Amino acid sequence: MKVIKSRHITLTNENAKICVPITGKNRQEIFAQAQAAARMKPDLIEWRADYFDGVSEEKESGAFMRRAEPVLEGLKKILPSVPMIFTLRTKEEGGTVSLPDEAYREICIAAARAAREYPIDFIDVEAMRTENAQELIGEIHDAGCLVIGSNHHFQRTPETSEMVEILKAIEKTGADIAKLAVMPLEKEDVTALMEASASADECLNIPLITMSMSELGAITRVCTKRTGSVITFAAGVDASAPGQESVEIVRRALAYHMNCRLHGNIALIGFMGTGKTTVSKALSRITGFREVDVDQSIVTSEGMSINDIFDRKGEQGFRDIETEMLRTLAQEQGQIISCGGGAVLRDENVKILRETGTIVLLTATPETIFERVRDHTHRPILNQDMSLSHVKKLLEDRQPRYQEVADFKVSVDSNDRVQTCVEILKNLQEQGKITLLS
Ligand code: S3P
């Protein structure tokens, strides 16, 4: 376990703390956001001072601090003893200021010195961008603050090995925590960030804060025991980066994260395109429960695609294989079974799933579904007629059956997989199907 103590907080990679960013442009906005944040009871706040009007024009740190002091005074009153990260995020790394290195450096040091009077525990330093990062970090340390050495990639996700190297390079600058934020373009990028983070957590001596941004990467913000992150950022009044969930959702997800026991299995059912595979993978990442995909297992065991099985054996042939597969998979317990959209049309299949677990229905409007499936070609049932009216008709036919066999249902129209997972886990907990370990 990694532990790092600052003046007001102890951080560990076993139990990430929640940080809410404050992004107001002026005192009024900053204090309004702080008041809202106070109600959310965050563990830390981050003052994104780059949003503060006029920072870019600041000629010297003295002038900045004269304007910043009343802000810090107010934040201290509104959020007494909530430790703060002071951040000047530059345009190059997704923020709003363009500052010459010297001004950037001076303001960071002045903020660190202000920590004598205000609960500023950490200064964020863009470790890969700033020349002489090492020197700057040394001066911040002398002023009594810890440093989060950060690096951001808003356009893409670097290769796994490159991300590990970046985190190692940040450690070399003398930072106390290494932070890396990347933008995923496809789901493999999210896995890459999680892998890079886990392996960097093993080989670095300092703790990490890592995240894959946007809704696609949001899962990384609540899988902190996998990434080793000691802090996770959650949206206050505004999000300061894409993919930040609300504090409440993050808090709940973290409570479930690698911390629950599953009784029996969870079977995810629902129409094609409701996201059973996506949600099942996300649930598995949060909880650590094993995840199996019925269609994928069929493709592997038959050695051909679902389209080919339909072509060669017809729908009945596919359904027989599906029943056999469900019977095999249901012999194991403690797993999430992601079912094909037609699986529960057979009574026999419902019986198999019921006997071994809880059936959870994912629902979505026909419009949401159509948007998600319209460019796909791997579903023989839709291939014949890829139209909204066909989706509507099929959904109407199947919906009563789905509703009848499900133990409970959750809508996925929010398009937010973390929120969907939290809702499923909450329901499972209420029904006694999962229990929290601590
Ligand atoms: C089907 C749904 C598919 C797959 C097969 C039949 C259906 O699964 O099992 O193409 O009848 O609804 P998904 O719901 O995962 O696309």
CSV table of C-alpha atoms and ligand atoms in Angstrom, one decimal, residues 270-273 276-277 295 306 310 315 318-319 322 339-342 345 378-381 398 402, ligand 1:
chain,number,residue,atom,x,y,z
A,270,GLY,CA,-32.4,-6.5,-22.9
A,271,PHE,CA,-32.9,-5.6,-26.5
A,272,MET,CA,-30.0,-5.5,-28.9
A,273,GLY,CA,-28.0,-2.3,-28.5
A,276,LYS,CA,-25.4,-5.4,-22.1
A,277,THR,CA,-21.8,-6.1,-23.1
A,295,ASP,CA,-22.7,-14.6,-27.7
A,306,ILE,CA,-23.4,-15.3,-35.2
A,310,PHE,CA,-27.8,-18.2,-38.5
A,315,GLU,CA,-32.4,-19.3,-36.0
A,318,PHE,CA,-28.7,-20.8,-33.0
A,319,ARG,CA,-31.2,-20.9,-30.2
A,322,GLU,CA,-27.6,-20.6,-27.0
A,339,CYS,CA,-27.1,-12.5,-22.6
A,340,GLY,CA,-28.0,-12.1,-26.3
A,341,GLY,CA,-31.1,-10.0,-26.9
A,342,GLY,CA,-33.3,-13.1,-27.7
A,345,LEU,CA,-37.6,-15.6,-25.2
A,378,HIS,CA,-23.3,-8.5,-36.9
A,379,ARG,CA,-26.9,-9.0,-35.9
A,380,PRO,CA,-28.8,-11.2,-38.3
A,381,ILE,CA,-32.2,-10.3,-36.7
A,398,ARG,CA,-40.4,-8.4,-26.9
A,402,TYR,CA,-38.4,-8.8,-20.9
B,1,S3P,C1,-30.2,-11.6,-30.9
B,1,S3P,C2,-29.4,-10.7,-30.2
B,1,S3P,C3,-27.9,-10.8,-30.4
B,1,S3P,C4,-27.5,-12.2,-30.7
B,1,S3P,C5,-28.3,-12.7,-31.9
B,1,S3P,C6,-29.8,-12.7,-31.7
B,1,S3P,C7,-31.7,-11.3,-30.7
B,1,S3P,O1,-27.3,-10.4,-29.2
B,1,S3P,O2,-27.7,-13.1,-29.7
B,1,S3P,O3,-27.9,-11.9,-33.0
B,1,S3P,O4,-32.5,-12.2,-31.1
B,1,S3P,O5,-32.0,-10.3,-30.1
B,1,S3P,P1,-27.2,-8.8,-28.7
B,1,S3P,O6,-28.4,-8.5,-28.0
B,1,S3P,O7,-26.0,-8.9,-27.7
B,1,S3P,O8,-26.9,-8.0,-29.9
